[in-house]
Coordinates of C-alpha atoms in Angstrom, one line a residue:
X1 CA 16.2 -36.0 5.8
X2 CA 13.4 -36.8 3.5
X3 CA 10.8 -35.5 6.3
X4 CA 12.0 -32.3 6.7
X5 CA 12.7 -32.0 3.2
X6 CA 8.8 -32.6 2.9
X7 CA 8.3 -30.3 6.0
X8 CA 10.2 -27.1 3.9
X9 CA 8.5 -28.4 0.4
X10 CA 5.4 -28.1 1.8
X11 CA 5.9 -24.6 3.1
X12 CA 7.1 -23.3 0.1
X13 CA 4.7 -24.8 -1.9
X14 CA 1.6 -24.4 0.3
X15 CA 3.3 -21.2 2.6
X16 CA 5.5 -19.1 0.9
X17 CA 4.3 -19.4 -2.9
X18 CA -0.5 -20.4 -1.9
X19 CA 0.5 -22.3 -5.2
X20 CA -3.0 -22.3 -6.8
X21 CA -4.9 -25.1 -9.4
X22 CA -4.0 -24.0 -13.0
X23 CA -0.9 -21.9 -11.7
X24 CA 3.0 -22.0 -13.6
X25 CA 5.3 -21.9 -11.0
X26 CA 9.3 -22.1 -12.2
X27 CA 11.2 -23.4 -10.1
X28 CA 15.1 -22.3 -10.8
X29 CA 18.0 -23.9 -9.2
X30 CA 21.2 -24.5 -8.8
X31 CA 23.3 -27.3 -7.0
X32 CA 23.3 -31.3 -7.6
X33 CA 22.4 -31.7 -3.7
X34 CA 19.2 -29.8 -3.7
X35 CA 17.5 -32.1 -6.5
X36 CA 15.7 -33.5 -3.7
X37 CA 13.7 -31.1 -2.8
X38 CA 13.3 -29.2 -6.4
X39 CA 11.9 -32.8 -7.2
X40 CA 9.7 -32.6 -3.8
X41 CA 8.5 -29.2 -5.0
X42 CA 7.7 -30.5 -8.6
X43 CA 5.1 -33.6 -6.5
X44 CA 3.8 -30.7 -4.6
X45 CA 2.9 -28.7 -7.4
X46 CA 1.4 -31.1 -9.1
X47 CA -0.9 -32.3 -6.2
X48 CA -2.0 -28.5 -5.9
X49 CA -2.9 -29.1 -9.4
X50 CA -0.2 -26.2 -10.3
X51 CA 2.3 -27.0 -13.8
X52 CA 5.6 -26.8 -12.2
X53 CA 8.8 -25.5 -14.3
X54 CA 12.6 -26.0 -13.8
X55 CA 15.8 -24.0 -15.0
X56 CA 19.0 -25.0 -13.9
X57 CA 21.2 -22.3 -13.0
X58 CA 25.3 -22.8 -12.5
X59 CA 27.9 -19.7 -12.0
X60 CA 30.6 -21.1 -13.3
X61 CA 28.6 -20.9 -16.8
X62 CA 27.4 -17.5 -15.7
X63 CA 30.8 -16.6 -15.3
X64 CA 32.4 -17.5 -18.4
X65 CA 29.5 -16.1 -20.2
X66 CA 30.0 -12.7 -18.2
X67 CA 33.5 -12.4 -19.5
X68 CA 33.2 -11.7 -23.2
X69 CA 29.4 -10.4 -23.3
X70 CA 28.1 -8.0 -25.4
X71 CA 25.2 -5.5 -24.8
X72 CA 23.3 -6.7 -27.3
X73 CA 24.0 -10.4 -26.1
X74 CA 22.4 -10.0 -22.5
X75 CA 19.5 -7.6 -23.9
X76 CA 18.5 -10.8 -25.7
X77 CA 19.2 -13.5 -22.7
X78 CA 16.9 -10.8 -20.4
X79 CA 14.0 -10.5 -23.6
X80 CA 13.8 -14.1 -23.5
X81 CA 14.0 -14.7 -19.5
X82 CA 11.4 -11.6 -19.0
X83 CA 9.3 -13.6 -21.4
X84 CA 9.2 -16.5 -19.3
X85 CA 8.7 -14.7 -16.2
X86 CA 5.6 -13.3 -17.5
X87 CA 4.0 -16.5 -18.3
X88 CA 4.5 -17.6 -14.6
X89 CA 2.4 -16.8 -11.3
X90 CA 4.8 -17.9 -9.0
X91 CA 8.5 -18.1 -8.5
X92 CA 10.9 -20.7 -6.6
X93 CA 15.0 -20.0 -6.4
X94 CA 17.3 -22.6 -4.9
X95 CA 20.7 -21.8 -4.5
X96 CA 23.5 -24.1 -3.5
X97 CA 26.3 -23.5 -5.4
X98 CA 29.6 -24.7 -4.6
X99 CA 32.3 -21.1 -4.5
X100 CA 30.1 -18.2 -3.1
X101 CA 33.1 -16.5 -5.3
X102 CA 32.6 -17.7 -8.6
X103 CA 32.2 -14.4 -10.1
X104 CA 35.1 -12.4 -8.5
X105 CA 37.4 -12.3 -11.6
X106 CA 34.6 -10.7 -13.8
X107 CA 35.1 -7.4 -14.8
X108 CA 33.2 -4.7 -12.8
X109 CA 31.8 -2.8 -15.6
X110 CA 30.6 -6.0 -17.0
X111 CA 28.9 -7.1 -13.4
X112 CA 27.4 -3.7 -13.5
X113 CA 26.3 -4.2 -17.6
X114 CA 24.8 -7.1 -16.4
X115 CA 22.8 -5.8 -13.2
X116 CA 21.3 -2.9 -15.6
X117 CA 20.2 -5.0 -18.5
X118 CA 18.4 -7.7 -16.4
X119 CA 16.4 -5.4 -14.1
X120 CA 13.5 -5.6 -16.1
X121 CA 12.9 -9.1 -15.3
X122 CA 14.3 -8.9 -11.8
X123 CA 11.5 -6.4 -10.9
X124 CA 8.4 -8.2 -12.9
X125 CA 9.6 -11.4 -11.2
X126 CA 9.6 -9.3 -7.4
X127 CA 6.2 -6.9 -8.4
X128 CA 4.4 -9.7 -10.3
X129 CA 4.9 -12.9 -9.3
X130 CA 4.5 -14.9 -6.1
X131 CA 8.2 -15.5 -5.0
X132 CA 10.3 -17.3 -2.6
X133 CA 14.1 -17.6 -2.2
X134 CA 16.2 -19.8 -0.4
X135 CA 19.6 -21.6 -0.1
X136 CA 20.3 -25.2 0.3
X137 CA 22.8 -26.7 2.8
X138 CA 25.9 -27.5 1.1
X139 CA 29.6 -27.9 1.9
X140 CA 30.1 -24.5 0.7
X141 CA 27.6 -23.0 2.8
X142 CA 28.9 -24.7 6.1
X143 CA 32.3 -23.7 5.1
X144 CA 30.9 -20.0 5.7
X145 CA 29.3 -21.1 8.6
X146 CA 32.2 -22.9 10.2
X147 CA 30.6 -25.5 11.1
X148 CA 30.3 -29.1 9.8
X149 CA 27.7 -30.1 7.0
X150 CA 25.6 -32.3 9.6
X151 CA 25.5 -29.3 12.2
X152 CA 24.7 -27.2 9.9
X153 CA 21.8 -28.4 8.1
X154 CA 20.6 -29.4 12.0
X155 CA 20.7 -25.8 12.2
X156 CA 19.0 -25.2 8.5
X157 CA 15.8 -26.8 9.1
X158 CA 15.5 -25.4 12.4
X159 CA 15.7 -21.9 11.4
X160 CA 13.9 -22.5 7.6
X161 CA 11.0 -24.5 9.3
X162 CA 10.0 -22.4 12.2
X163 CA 6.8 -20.8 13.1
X164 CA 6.7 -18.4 10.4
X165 CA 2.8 -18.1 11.2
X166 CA 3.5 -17.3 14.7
X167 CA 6.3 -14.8 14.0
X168 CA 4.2 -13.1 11.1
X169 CA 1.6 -12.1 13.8
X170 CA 3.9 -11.0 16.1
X171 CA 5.6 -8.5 13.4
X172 CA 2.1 -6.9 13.5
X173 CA 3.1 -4.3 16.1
X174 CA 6.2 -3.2 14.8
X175 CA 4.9 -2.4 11.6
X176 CA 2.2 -0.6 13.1
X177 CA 4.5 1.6 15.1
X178 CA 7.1 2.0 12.1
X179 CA 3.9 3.3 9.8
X180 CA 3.5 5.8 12.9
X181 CA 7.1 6.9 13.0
X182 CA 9.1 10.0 11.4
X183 CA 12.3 10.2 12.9
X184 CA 14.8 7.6 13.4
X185 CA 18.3 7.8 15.0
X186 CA 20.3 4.4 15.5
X187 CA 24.0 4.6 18.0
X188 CA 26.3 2.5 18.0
X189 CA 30.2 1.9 17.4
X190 CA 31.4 3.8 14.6
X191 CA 27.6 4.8 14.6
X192 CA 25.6 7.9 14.5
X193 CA 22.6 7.9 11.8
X194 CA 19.4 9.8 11.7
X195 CA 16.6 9.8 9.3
X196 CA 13.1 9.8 7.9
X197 CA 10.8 6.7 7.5
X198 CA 7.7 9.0 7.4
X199 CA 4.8 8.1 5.3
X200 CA 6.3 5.2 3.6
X201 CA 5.0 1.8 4.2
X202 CA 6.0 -0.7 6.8
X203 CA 6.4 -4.5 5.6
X204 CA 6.2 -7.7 7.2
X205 CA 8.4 -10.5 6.0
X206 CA 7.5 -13.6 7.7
X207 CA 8.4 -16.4 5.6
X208 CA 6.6 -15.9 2.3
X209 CA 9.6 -14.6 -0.1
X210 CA 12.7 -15.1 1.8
X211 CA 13.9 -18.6 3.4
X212 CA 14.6 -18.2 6.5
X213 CA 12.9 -15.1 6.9
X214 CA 12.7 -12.9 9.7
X215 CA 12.0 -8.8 9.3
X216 CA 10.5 -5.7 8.9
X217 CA 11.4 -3.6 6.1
X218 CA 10.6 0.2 5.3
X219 CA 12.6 2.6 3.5
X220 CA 14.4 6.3 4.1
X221 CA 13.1 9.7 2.7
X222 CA 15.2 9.8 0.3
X223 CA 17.1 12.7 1.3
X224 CA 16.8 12.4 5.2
X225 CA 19.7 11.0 6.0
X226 CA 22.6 12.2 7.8
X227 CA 25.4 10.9 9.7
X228 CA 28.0 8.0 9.8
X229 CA 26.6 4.3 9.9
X230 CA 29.8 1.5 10.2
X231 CA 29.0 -2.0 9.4
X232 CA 30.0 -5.0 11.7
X233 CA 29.4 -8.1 9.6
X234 CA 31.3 -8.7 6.2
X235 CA 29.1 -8.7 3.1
X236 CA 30.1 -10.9 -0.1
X237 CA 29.0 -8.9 -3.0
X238 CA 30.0 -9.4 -6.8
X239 CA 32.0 -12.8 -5.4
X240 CA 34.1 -10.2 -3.2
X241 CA 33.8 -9.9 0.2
X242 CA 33.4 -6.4 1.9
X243 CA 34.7 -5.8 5.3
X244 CA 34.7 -2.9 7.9
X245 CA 32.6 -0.6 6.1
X246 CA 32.0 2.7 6.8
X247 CA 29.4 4.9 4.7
X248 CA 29.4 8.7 5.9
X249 CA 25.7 10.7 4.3
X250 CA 24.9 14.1 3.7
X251 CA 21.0 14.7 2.8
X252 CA 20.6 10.7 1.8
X253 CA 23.3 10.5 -0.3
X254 CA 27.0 8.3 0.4
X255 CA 29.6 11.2 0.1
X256 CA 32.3 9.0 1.7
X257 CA 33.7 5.5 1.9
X258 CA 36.1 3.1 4.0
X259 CA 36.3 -0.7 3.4
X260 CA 39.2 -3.0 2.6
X261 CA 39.0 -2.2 -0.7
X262 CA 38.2 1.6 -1.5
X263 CA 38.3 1.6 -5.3
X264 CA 36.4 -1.6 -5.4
X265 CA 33.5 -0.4 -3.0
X266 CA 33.2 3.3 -5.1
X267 CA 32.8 1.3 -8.6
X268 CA 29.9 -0.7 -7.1
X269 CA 28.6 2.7 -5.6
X270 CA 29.0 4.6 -9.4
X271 CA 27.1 1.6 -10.7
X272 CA 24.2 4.1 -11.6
X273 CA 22.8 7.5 -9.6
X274 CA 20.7 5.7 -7.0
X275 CA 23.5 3.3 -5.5
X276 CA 24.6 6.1 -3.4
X277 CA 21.5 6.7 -2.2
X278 CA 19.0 3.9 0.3
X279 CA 16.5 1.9 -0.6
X280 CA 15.5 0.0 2.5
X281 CA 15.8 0.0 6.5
X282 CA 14.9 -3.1 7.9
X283 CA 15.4 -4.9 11.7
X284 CA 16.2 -8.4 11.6
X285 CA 14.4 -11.1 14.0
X286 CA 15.0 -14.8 13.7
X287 CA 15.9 -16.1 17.2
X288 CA 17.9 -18.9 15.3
X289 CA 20.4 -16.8 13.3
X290 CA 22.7 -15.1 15.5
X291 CA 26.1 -15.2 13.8
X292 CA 27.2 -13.7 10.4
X293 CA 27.8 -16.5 7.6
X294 CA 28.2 -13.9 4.1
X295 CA 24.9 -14.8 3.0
X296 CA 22.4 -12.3 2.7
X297 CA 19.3 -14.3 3.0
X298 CA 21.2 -15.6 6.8
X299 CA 22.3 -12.8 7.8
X300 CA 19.6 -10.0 7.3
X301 CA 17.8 -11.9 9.7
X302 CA 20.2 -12.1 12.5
X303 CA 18.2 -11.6 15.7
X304 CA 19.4 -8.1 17.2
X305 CA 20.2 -6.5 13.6
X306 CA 19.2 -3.6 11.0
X307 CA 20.8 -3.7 7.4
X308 CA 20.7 -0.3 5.8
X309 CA 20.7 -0.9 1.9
X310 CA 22.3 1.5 -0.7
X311 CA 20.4 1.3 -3.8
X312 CA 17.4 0.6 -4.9
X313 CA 13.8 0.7 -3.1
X314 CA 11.2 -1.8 -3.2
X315 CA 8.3 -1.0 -5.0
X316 CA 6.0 -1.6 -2.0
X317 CA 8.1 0.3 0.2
X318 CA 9.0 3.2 -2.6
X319 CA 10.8 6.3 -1.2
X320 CA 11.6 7.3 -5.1
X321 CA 15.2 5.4 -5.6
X322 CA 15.8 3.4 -8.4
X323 CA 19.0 1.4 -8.7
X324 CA 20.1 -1.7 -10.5
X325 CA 22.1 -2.1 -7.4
X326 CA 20.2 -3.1 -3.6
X327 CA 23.2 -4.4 -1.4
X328 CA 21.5 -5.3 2.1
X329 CA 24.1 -4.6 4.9
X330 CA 24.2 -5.5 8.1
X331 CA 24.7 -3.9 11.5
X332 CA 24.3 -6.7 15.0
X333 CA 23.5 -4.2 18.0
X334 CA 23.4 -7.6 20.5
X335 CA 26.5 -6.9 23.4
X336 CA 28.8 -9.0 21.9
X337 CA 29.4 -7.3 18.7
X338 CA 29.5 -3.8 20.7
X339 CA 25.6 -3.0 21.0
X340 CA 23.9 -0.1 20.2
X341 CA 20.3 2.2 20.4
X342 CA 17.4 2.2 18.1
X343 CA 14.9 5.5 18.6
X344 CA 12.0 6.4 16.9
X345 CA 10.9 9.8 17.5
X346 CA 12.8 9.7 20.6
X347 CA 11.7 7.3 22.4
X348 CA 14.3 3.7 22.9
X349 CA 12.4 1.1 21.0
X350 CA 15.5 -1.1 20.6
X351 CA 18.5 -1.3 22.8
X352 CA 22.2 -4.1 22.5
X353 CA 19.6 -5.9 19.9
X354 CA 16.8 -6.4 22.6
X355 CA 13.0 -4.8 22.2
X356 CA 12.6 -2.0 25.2
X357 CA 8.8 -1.3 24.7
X358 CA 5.8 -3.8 26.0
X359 CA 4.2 -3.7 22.5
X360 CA 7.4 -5.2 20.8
X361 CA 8.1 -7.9 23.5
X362 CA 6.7 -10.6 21.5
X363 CA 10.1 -10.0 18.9
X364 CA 12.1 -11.2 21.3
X365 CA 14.4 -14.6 20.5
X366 CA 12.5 -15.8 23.5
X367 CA 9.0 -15.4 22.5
X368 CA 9.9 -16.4 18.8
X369 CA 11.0 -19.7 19.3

């Protein structure tokens, strides 16, 4: 364990983060079983001759602070964590918190109060700073997973610790034919999307701010999209967990929803004017992730997947959207879950999760591992 802890410390560190002599880099985290490597991160920093930071983070606290707060209460907590984000160049999260639904039994319009008031920092810390974020494996996590903790870090470091190198070169030709593209239709179950990626940028995400990592990301003209997309996977948001969603569009915007819990899904959605509108359209690619777990940072890379995000739009990918809200769901097009088409301008770039044209070949699970 301590050498692949090492092996994942060093690409964060010398990877993900290029931590640089004279650099602050805070390192936030939360979880007593990922001390290891946070204290594996702190040695690295210093050989890099970097001045390493920690903040311990817990959502059980979180939670019973959420319950009673005031306006003018998390205005202040976000002045004081923006101001500490500013003083850093680089950013480390590591997340291994024991109930992925600590913060069910929070209010809505308090979760939403929340989201809005700390936006300020969340954007400095994604536009400013050199970031990476990553879970840890716990007993929690594997619980998700169903498997057993000692499988499931096995499978862990194989998919954290891969050839991110290799698969950021190979991510080269899709984003060069997603810069080229205008029109996009995706089929599937339930399915029947089209819309405009034209003129917005095409990014590569190959290990340097998610962990795993594994896709290519762009976003919708705003007001392109029409059609019916359903959702396949379940998505834990807010410490609930969404299932069977259905979003029906008319000109970008989410006129109508189905889930297993209507009301629920429409507050999220009414969080601000942008949550009913996308901020990002992204494939996933890591060979090793295959199967849902309700973890966003797993399961936007499944290999064979898009996730379609209502809300709000990166700013290096910008179609216009702003949103406190950016819920990444996910769609798997591999047989198994039903399959399903990707076009772009008309021409079958992606079909039951497998790359059709010679240019994208290299993005299959096969070439990738």
């Amino acid at each position: 364990m301590d050498q692949r802890i090492k092996k994942l410390a060093d690409l964060l560190t010398g990877y993900s983060c290029d931590v640089q002599k004279g650099e602050k880099v805070l390192i936030s985290y939360e979880g007593e079983c990922c001390k290891p490597l946070v204290r594996q991160l702190i040695k690295n920093i210093y050989e890099k001759g970097g001045m390493p930071y920690a903040e311990i983070r817990d959502s059980a606290i979180t939670r019973e602070i959420l319950l009673r707060c005031s306006e003018e209460q998390i205005e202040f907590m976000n002045d004081c964590q923006l101001a500490q984000m500013k003083g850093m160049q680089a950013y480390i999260a590591v997340r291994a918190g024991s109930n992925t639904s600590e913060l069910s039994d929070v209010p809505s319009e308090k979760l939403n109060m929340y989201s809005n008031l700390t936006k300020s920092t969340l954007d400095y810390r994604v536009n400013k700073t050199k970031w990476v974020v990553l879970r840890y494996p716990n007993p929690s996590m594997a619980q998700l997973a169903n498997s057993s903790l000692e499988a499931f870090e096995d499978f862990y470091f194989d998919v954290c610790t891969l050839d991110y190198r290799k698969m950021s070169k190979a991510m080269d030709s899709l984003v060069d034919l997603m810069n080229r593209t205008d029109k996009v239709k995706i089929k599937g179950p339930g399915t029947d999307l089209s819309f405009s990626i034209k003129d917005i940028p095409a990014i590569k995400c190959g290990g340097e701010r998610n962990i795993p990592d594994g896709e290519v990301y762009t976003a919708p003209v705003k007001d392109s999209m029409n059609g019916t997309i359903s959702y396949n996977t379940p998505s834990e948001e807010q410490g609930f967990t969404y299932e069977n969603i259905v979003l029906k569009v008319k000109n970008g915007k989410i006129v109508k929803t189905e889930a297993n819990d209507n009301d629920r899904i429409n507050q999220l959605l009414d969080t601000d004017d942008g949550a009913r509108y996308f901020g990002e359209f992204a494939l996933g690619v890591n060979p090793y992730i295959l199967e849902p777990m309700k973890d966003t940072l797993f399961d936007e890379k499944i290999a064979g997947s898009f996730h379609l995000t209502p809300g709000a739009a990166y700013e290096d990918a910008f179609n216009g959207n702003v949103s406190s809200v950016h819920w990444d769901l996910v769609n798997i097009q591999r047989p198994e879950y039903g399959g399903g088409e990707i076009y772009f301008d008309g021409v079958l770039i992606r079909k039951d999760g497998i790359f059709t044209v010679p240019e994208l070949e290299c993005l299959n699970p096969e070439n990738l591992k």
